[in-house]
Short mmCIF file of C-alpha atoms in Angstrom, two decimals:
data_model
loop_
_atom_site.label_atom_id
_atom_site.label_comp_id
_atom_site.label_asym_id
_atom_site.label_seq_id
_atom_site.Cartn_x
_atom_site.Cartn_y
_atom_site.Cartn_z
CA MET A 1 -16.40 52.46 2.35
CA GLY A 2 -18.23 49.74 -0.19
CA ASN A 3 -15.03 49.60 -2.26
CA ILE A 4 -13.71 46.37 -0.23
CA ALA A 5 -10.12 47.31 -2.22
CA LYS A 6 -9.56 50.14 0.39
CA ARG A 7 -10.95 48.42 3.12
CA HIS A 8 -8.91 45.73 2.76
CA LYS A 9 -6.34 48.95 2.51
CA LEU A 10 -7.33 50.72 5.69
CA ILE A 11 -6.93 47.83 7.52
CA LEU A 12 -3.49 46.64 7.12
CA GLU A 13 -1.99 50.82 7.37
CA GLN A 14 -4.05 50.73 10.62
CA LEU A 15 -2.39 47.73 11.36
CA LYS A 16 0.76 48.77 10.76
CA LYS A 17 0.46 52.09 13.07
CA ASP A 18 -1.31 50.90 15.86
CA GLY A 19 -0.51 46.40 15.61
CA TYR A 20 -4.13 46.09 16.10
CA VAL A 21 -7.68 46.73 15.44
CA LYS A 22 -11.32 46.42 16.59
CA VAL A 23 -13.77 45.17 14.53
CA GLN A 24 -16.41 47.74 16.85
CA GLU A 25 -13.86 51.11 15.45
CA LEU A 26 -13.19 50.04 12.20
CA SER A 27 -17.21 49.27 11.67
CA GLU A 28 -17.71 53.09 12.98
CA LEU A 29 -14.91 54.41 10.50
CA MET A 30 -15.67 52.74 7.71
CA GLN A 31 -19.23 53.52 7.98
CA VAL A 32 -20.32 49.80 7.62
CA SER A 33 -21.27 46.96 9.14
CA GLU A 34 -19.49 44.77 13.01
CA VAL A 35 -20.03 41.74 9.68
CA THR A 36 -18.35 42.87 6.52
CA ILE A 37 -15.77 43.71 9.10
CA ARG A 38 -15.39 40.40 10.64
CA LYS A 39 -15.75 39.13 6.72
CA ASP A 40 -12.53 41.15 5.51
CA LEU A 41 -10.50 40.58 8.18
CA LYS A 42 -11.25 37.06 7.36
CA TYR A 43 -9.99 36.86 4.02
CA LEU A 44 -6.47 39.05 5.44
CA GLU A 45 -6.57 35.93 7.71
CA SER A 46 -6.52 33.43 4.84
CA LYS A 47 -4.06 35.77 2.96
CA LYS A 48 -1.44 35.39 5.62
CA LEU A 49 -1.71 40.28 6.41
CA LEU A 50 -3.17 39.33 9.53
CA TYR A 51 -4.91 37.52 12.68
CA ARG A 52 -7.69 37.63 14.74
CA ASN A 53 -9.00 37.55 17.87
CA HIS A 54 -11.68 38.56 20.03
CA GLY A 55 -13.59 42.18 18.35
CA SER A 56 -9.85 42.84 16.71
CA ALA A 57 -6.82 41.59 14.65
CA SER A 58 -3.15 41.87 15.45
CA SER A 59 -0.94 42.29 12.34
CA LEU A 60 1.69 39.55 11.95
CA SER A 61 4.64 40.86 13.09
CA SER A 62 2.72 39.70 16.41
CA ILE A 63 4.11 36.71 16.54
CA ILE A 64 7.41 37.18 19.52
CA SER A 65 10.82 35.56 19.00
CA ASP A 66 13.03 35.05 21.93
CA LYS A 67 15.14 36.94 23.19
CA HIS A 68 18.02 36.84 25.56
CA ILE A 69 17.37 37.62 28.83
CA ASP A 70 20.54 40.16 28.76
CA ILE A 71 18.28 41.63 25.75
CA LYS A 72 15.21 42.24 27.59
CA GLU A 73 15.76 42.88 30.56
CA LYS A 74 17.26 46.51 28.98
CA MET A 75 13.87 46.82 27.83
CA HIS A 76 10.56 48.61 29.96
CA MET A 77 12.61 49.18 32.61
CA GLU A 78 10.54 52.03 34.19
CA GLU A 79 7.45 49.49 34.44
CA LYS A 80 8.70 46.33 35.26
CA ALA A 81 9.49 47.97 38.03
CA GLN A 82 5.76 49.42 38.40
CA ILE A 83 4.84 46.02 37.71
CA ALA A 84 7.37 44.80 40.20
CA LYS A 85 6.41 47.00 43.27
CA ALA A 86 2.71 45.50 42.77
CA ALA A 87 3.45 42.16 42.84
CA ASN A 88 5.60 42.53 46.27
CA GLY A 89 2.04 44.58 48.75
CA LEU A 90 0.35 40.52 47.36
CA LEU A 91 2.97 39.18 49.80
CA GLU A 92 2.24 37.29 52.79
CA ALA A 93 3.86 35.94 55.80
CA ASN A 94 5.06 32.38 56.20
CA ASP A 95 3.45 32.38 51.76
CA LYS A 96 4.45 29.39 49.60
CA ILE A 97 5.55 31.41 46.35
CA ILE A 98 7.13 29.72 43.07
CA ILE A 99 8.78 32.93 40.85
CA ALA A 100 8.90 31.46 37.11
CA SER A 101 11.68 33.17 35.06
CA GLY A 102 12.02 35.89 33.26
CA THR A 103 12.66 40.08 32.97
CA THR A 104 9.82 41.09 35.14
CA LEU A 105 9.83 38.24 37.80
CA LEU A 106 13.81 39.20 38.59
CA ALA A 107 12.74 43.01 38.77
CA PHE A 108 10.32 41.22 40.79
CA ALA A 109 12.93 39.04 42.53
CA ASN A 110 14.43 42.63 43.49
CA GLU A 111 11.81 44.16 45.24
CA ILE A 112 11.14 42.41 47.67
CA ASN A 113 10.54 43.77 51.10
CA VAL A 114 9.63 41.51 53.37
CA ASN A 115 10.05 41.96 57.59
CA GLU A 116 8.32 38.06 57.99
CA SER A 117 9.36 34.15 56.49
CA ILE A 118 8.45 33.07 53.72
CA THR A 119 9.41 30.51 51.45
CA VAL A 120 10.57 31.29 47.85
CA ILE A 121 10.37 28.44 44.50
CA THR A 122 11.88 29.35 41.53
CA SER A 123 13.65 27.86 38.06
CA SER A 124 15.62 31.57 37.89
CA VAL A 125 19.16 31.63 39.20
CA LYS A 126 19.47 34.92 38.97
CA VAL A 127 16.85 34.93 40.36
CA SER A 128 17.72 32.69 43.29
CA LEU A 129 20.72 34.96 43.66
CA ALA A 130 18.75 37.81 43.81
CA LEU A 131 17.07 36.63 47.39
CA CYS A 132 20.05 33.93 48.85
CA TYR A 133 20.63 36.69 51.15
CA ASN A 134 17.29 37.43 52.63
CA PRO A 135 17.21 36.33 56.01
CA ASN A 136 13.06 36.38 55.28
CA ILE A 137 14.00 34.11 52.61
CA GLU A 138 13.81 30.14 52.32
CA VAL A 139 14.65 29.88 48.30
CA ILE A 140 14.63 26.72 46.43
CA GLN A 141 16.60 26.66 43.32
CA LEU A 142 14.90 23.48 41.30
CA GLY A 143 17.34 21.77 38.88
CA GLY A 144 17.79 20.61 35.61
CA ILE A 145 18.97 21.62 32.56
CA MET A 146 20.00 25.22 31.99
CA ARG A 147 18.58 27.12 29.39
CA LYS A 148 21.00 29.82 29.02
CA ASN A 149 18.28 32.07 27.45
CA SER A 150 17.15 32.60 30.30
CA VAL A 151 19.76 31.42 32.92
CA SER A 152 16.70 29.96 33.80
CA VAL A 153 16.33 25.95 34.74
CA ILE A 154 14.01 23.86 32.80
CA GLY A 155 14.04 19.24 32.46
CA PHE A 156 12.34 16.60 33.94
CA TYR A 157 14.97 16.89 37.14
CA ALA A 158 12.78 19.92 37.45
CA GLN A 159 9.19 19.59 36.60
CA ASN A 160 9.70 16.50 38.97
CA ILE A 161 9.90 18.03 42.16
CA LEU A 162 6.80 20.57 41.43
CA GLU A 163 5.17 17.87 41.50
CA SER A 164 5.08 16.99 44.69
CA LEU A 165 5.43 20.93 45.82
CA SER A 166 0.82 22.74 46.35
CA CYS A 167 2.07 26.38 46.73
CA ASN A 168 -0.33 29.42 47.20
CA LYS A 169 0.23 32.35 44.39
CA LEU A 170 2.29 31.33 41.51
CA PHE A 171 4.09 34.14 39.67
CA LEU A 172 4.43 34.41 36.36
CA GLY A 173 5.82 36.18 32.91
CA VAL A 174 4.29 35.96 29.70
CA ASP A 175 5.53 36.80 25.91
CA GLY A 176 1.96 36.72 24.91
CA ILE A 177 -1.32 37.45 26.05
CA ASP A 178 -3.98 36.64 23.55
CA LEU A 179 -7.96 37.20 24.12
CA ASP A 180 -8.79 33.21 22.23
CA TYR A 181 -4.97 32.02 21.85
CA GLY A 182 -4.45 32.74 25.82
CA LEU A 183 -1.37 32.38 27.86
CA THR A 184 1.89 32.19 25.63
CA THR A 185 5.83 31.87 25.33
CA SER A 186 8.70 31.79 22.74
CA ASP A 187 10.16 28.35 24.15
CA MET A 188 8.49 25.21 24.11
CA SER A 189 10.67 23.68 27.36
CA GLU A 190 9.07 27.01 29.44
CA ALA A 191 6.44 26.44 29.19
CA ARG A 192 6.28 22.63 29.79
CA ILE A 193 7.11 23.73 33.11
CA ASN A 194 5.15 26.82 33.31
CA GLN A 195 2.36 24.11 33.22
CA GLN A 196 3.54 21.73 36.46
CA MET A 197 4.02 25.86 38.16
CA ILE A 198 0.32 26.82 37.42
CA GLU A 199 -0.86 22.56 38.23
CA ALA A 200 1.48 23.56 42.19
CA SER A 201 0.09 26.36 42.86
CA GLN A 202 -3.44 28.31 43.58
CA LYS A 203 -3.59 31.24 43.17
CA ILE A 204 -2.18 32.46 39.34
CA ILE A 205 -0.88 35.53 39.71
CA ILE A 206 0.70 37.28 35.33
CA MET A 207 3.06 39.86 36.11
CA THR A 208 3.80 41.57 31.99
CA ASP A 209 4.02 44.60 30.30
CA SER A 210 1.16 46.51 28.45
CA SER A 211 4.13 45.70 25.19
CA LYS A 212 2.57 41.60 24.92
CA PHE A 213 -0.80 42.13 25.32
CA GLY A 214 -2.07 40.98 21.04
CA LYS A 215 0.50 38.40 20.33
CA ARG A 216 1.75 35.35 20.91
CA GLY A 217 4.96 32.52 21.92
CA PHE A 218 5.39 29.86 20.35
CA CYS A 219 4.24 28.08 22.83
CA LYS A 220 0.68 28.07 24.04
CA ILE A 221 1.51 28.22 28.48
CA CYS A 222 -2.91 27.90 29.33
CA ASP A 223 -5.57 29.21 29.47
CA PHE A 224 -7.18 32.54 31.01
CA GLU A 225 -9.70 30.33 33.46
CA LYS A 226 -6.65 29.47 34.80
CA VAL A 227 -5.62 32.78 35.83
CA HIS A 228 -6.77 35.18 38.77
CA HIS A 229 -4.87 37.87 38.88
CA ILE A 230 -2.79 40.48 36.11
CA ILE A 231 -0.13 42.27 36.81
CA THR A 232 0.42 45.70 33.78
CA ASP A 233 1.30 49.08 33.08
CA ARG A 234 -1.61 51.42 32.11
CA ASN A 235 -0.09 51.01 28.53
CA ALA A 236 -2.44 47.78 27.98
CA PRO A 237 -5.17 48.09 25.46
CA SER A 238 -7.81 48.96 27.03
CA HIS A 239 -10.89 46.53 25.00
CA ILE A 240 -8.44 43.11 26.36
CA ILE A 241 -8.12 45.41 29.75
CA ASP A 242 -11.76 44.65 29.99
CA ALA A 243 -12.30 41.51 27.60
CA ILE A 244 -10.02 40.33 30.61
CA ARG A 245 -12.20 41.84 33.55
CA GLU A 246 -15.62 40.13 32.05
CA ARG A 247 -14.46 37.02 32.40
CA ASN A 248 -13.49 37.82 35.98
CA ILE A 249 -9.79 38.01 36.64
CA GLU A 250 -8.04 40.64 38.88
CA VAL A 251 -6.72 43.37 36.93
CA THR A 252 -3.91 45.69 37.94
CA LEU A 253 -2.40 48.51 36.35
CA VAL A 254 0.35 50.49 37.55
#
């Protein structure tokens, strides 16, 4: 397909349909080189019609807006339940873990079933309430300023406590996973406390449903080099999963 305008139209139609496009697939579909497709994507990005990723491109609608936890809780419920079960299987006796805020993490807290003692540090008030009656779990609720959208705490006091802790696992949710940009959330203060949680933990486990892949939140949490394990559902884009595994990150699909 030699006509530039036709290529651009087809690329944008594919974006509207799927939310992302792959350079290799576009090259085969239009019978042009991958270099040509990359030039097309670069031009469309300059016109603010998409943004480019590693070997692909995503629509601008992929930028995540913040929603209240009560709304998020009703979304992708089945996927979150399966992710939570997989995460429960990673728990071991005497674990000292951090559970961040978010609806997938709340599903995890409701799923936790342990016969040996573990300690849970969390910024989420809802997670604390879900765990506080379990006799095998010691709960440490971080204190600070209440972020109402997530019903969790943020700010200096929570960060200060985390600076004095060393935990073996962090279970963290995200609003976006982008191969080039990394892991993101929609709130600046949430990103900061997530970064402090990462610094306090030996192993970083990301729990997220497939809708977050190829998207970006407002604030960056970290690069992929900080991540050890991602648990997600089988609807996650295969090309992104393959690229993540190539970075020696374990991925569990449920």
